[in-house]
Coordinates of N, CA and C in Angstrom, one line a residue:
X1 N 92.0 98.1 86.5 CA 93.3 97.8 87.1 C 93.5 98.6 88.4
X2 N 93.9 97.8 89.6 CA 94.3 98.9 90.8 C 95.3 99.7 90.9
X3 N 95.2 100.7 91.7 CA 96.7 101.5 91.6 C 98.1 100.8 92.0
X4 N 97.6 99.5 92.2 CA 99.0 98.8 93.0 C 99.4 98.3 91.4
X5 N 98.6 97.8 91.3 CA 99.0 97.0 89.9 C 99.7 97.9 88.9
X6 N 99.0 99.3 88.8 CA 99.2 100.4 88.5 C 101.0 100.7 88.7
X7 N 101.0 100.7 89.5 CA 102.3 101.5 90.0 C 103.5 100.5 89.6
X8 N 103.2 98.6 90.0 CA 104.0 98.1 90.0 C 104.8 98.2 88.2
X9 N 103.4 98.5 87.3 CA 103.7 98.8 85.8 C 105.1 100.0 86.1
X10 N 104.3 101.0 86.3 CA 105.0 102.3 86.2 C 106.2 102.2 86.6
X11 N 106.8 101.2 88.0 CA 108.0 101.5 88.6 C 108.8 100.3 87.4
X12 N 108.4 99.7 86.5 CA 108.8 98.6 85.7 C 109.8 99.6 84.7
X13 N 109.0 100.6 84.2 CA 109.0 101.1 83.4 C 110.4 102.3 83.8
X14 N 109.8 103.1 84.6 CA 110.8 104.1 84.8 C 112.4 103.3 85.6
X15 N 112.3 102.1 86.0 CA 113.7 101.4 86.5 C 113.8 101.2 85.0
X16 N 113.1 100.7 83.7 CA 114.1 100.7 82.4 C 114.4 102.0 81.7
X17 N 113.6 103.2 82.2 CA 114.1 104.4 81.6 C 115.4 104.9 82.8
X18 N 115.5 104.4 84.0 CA 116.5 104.7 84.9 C 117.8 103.9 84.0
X19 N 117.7 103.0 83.9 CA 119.0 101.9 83.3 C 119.4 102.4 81.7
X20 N 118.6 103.2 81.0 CA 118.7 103.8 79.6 C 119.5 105.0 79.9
X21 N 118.9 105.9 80.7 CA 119.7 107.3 81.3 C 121.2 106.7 81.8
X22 N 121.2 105.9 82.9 CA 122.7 105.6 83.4 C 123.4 105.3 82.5
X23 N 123.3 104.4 81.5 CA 123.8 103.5 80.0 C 124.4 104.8 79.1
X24 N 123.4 105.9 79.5 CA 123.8 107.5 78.4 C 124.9 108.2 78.7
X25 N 124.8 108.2 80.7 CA 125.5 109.6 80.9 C 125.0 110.4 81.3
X26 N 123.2 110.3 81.0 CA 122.9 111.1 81.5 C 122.7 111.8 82.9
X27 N 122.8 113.2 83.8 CA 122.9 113.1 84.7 C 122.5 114.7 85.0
X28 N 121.5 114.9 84.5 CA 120.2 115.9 84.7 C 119.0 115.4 85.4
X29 N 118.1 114.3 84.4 CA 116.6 113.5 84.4 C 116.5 112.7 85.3
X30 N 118.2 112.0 85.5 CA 118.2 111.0 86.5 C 117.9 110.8 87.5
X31 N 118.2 112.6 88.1 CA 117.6 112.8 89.7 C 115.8 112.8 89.5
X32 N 115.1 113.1 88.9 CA 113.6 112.8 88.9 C 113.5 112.0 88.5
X33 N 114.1 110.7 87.7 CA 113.8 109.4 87.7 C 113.7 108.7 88.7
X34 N 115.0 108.9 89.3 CA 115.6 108.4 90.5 C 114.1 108.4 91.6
X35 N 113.7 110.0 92.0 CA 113.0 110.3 92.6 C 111.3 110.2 92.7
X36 N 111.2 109.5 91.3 CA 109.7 109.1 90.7 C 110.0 107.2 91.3
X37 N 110.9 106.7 91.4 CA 110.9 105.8 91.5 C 111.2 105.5 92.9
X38 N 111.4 105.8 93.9 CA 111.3 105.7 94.9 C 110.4 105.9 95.7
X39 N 109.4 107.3 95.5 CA 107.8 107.7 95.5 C 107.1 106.5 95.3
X40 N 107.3 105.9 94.7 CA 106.0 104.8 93.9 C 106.6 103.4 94.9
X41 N 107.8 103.2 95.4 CA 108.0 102.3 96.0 C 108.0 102.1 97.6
X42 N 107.7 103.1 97.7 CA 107.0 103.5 98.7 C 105.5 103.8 98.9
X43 N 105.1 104.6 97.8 CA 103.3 104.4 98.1 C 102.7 103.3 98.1
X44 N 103.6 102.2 96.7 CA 102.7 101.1 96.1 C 103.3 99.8 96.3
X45 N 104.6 100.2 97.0 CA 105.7 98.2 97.5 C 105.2 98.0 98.3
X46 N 104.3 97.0 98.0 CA 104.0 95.7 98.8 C 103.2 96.3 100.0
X47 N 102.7 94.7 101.1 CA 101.8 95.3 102.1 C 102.2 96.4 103.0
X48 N 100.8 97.0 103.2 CA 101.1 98.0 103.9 C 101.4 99.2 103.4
X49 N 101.2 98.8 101.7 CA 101.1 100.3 100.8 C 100.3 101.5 100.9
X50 N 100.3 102.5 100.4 CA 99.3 103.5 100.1 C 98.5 103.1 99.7
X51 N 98.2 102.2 98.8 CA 97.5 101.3 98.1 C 96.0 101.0 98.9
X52 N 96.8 100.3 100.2 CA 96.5 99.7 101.0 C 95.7 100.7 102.3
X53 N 96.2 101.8 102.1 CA 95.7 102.6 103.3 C 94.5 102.9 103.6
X54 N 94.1 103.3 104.6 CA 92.2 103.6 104.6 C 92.4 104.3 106.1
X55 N 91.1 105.3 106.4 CA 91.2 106.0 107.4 C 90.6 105.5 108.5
X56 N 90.8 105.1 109.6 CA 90.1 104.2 111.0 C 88.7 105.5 111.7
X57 N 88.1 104.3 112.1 CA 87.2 104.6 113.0 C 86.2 103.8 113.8
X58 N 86.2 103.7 114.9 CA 85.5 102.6 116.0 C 84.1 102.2 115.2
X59 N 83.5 103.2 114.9 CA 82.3 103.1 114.5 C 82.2 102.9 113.3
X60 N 82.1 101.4 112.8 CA 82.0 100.9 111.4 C 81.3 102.2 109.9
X61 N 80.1 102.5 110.2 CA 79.6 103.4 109.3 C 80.3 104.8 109.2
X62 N 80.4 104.9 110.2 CA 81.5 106.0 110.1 C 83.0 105.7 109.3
X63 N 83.8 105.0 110.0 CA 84.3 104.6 109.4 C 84.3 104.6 107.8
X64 N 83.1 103.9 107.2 CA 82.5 103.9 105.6 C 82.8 105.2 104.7
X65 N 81.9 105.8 105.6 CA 81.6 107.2 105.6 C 83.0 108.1 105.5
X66 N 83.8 107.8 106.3 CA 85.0 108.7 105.9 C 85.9 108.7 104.9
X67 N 85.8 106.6 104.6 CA 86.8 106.6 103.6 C 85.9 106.8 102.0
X68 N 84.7 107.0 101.5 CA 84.7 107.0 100.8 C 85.3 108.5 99.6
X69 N 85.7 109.9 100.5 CA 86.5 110.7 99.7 C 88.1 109.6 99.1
X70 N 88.5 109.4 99.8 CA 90.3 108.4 99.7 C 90.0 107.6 98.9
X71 N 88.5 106.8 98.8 CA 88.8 105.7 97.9 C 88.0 106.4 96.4
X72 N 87.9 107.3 96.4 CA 87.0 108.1 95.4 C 88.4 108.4 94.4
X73 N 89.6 108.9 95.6 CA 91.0 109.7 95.1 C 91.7 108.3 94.6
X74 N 91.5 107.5 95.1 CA 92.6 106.3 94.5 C 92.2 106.0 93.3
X75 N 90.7 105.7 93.5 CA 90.4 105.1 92.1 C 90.5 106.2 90.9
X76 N 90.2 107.4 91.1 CA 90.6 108.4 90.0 C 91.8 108.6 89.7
X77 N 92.7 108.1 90.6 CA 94.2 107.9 90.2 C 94.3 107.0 89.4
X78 N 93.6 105.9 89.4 CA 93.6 104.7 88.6 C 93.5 104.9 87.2
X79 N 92.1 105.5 87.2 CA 91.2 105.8 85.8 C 92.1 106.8 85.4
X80 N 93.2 107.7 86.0 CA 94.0 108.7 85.0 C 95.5 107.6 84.4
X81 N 95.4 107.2 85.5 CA 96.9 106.0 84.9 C 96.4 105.0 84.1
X82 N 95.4 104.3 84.1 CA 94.8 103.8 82.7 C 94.5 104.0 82.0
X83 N 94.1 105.5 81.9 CA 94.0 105.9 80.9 C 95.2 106.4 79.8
X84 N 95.9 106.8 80.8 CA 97.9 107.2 80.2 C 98.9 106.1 79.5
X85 N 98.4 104.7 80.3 CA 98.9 103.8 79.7 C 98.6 103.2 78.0
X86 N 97.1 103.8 78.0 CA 96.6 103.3 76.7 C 96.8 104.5 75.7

């Protein structure tokens, strides 16, 4: 699963633990709900995500070359949130 797909789960999730806290009263958790969910809709809403980002450079191999640390980091982000989900 990608991190987008990833994230779209997660922000699914934490807007129904946001809607469970409001329903309570609660009004400690809600600011790091609040704040986890906004993070995520921003790294991972739609084009032009984090998701989506990669680091430029004129020179195609180069280019390759640079992004493979970032896409090494996304995907391990992946394999830790699929793994959390299960």
């Amino acid at each position: 699963m990608y991190c987008k797909e990833m994230a779209q789960k997660l922000l699914i999730e934490f807007m129904n633990l946001k809607n469970i806290l409001i329903n309570d009263g609660e009004r400690n958790w809600i600011r790091g709900v609040l704040s986890i969910i906004e993070k995520l809709r921003l790294m991972y809403g739609g084009n032009g995500s984090f998701s989506d980002y990669h680091l430029w450079h004129d020179d195609y191999n180069e280019r390759v070359k640079r992004n493979i640390p970032l896409d090494s980091i996304k995907s391990n982000i992946a394999k830790i949130l699929d793994h959390v989900e299960k």
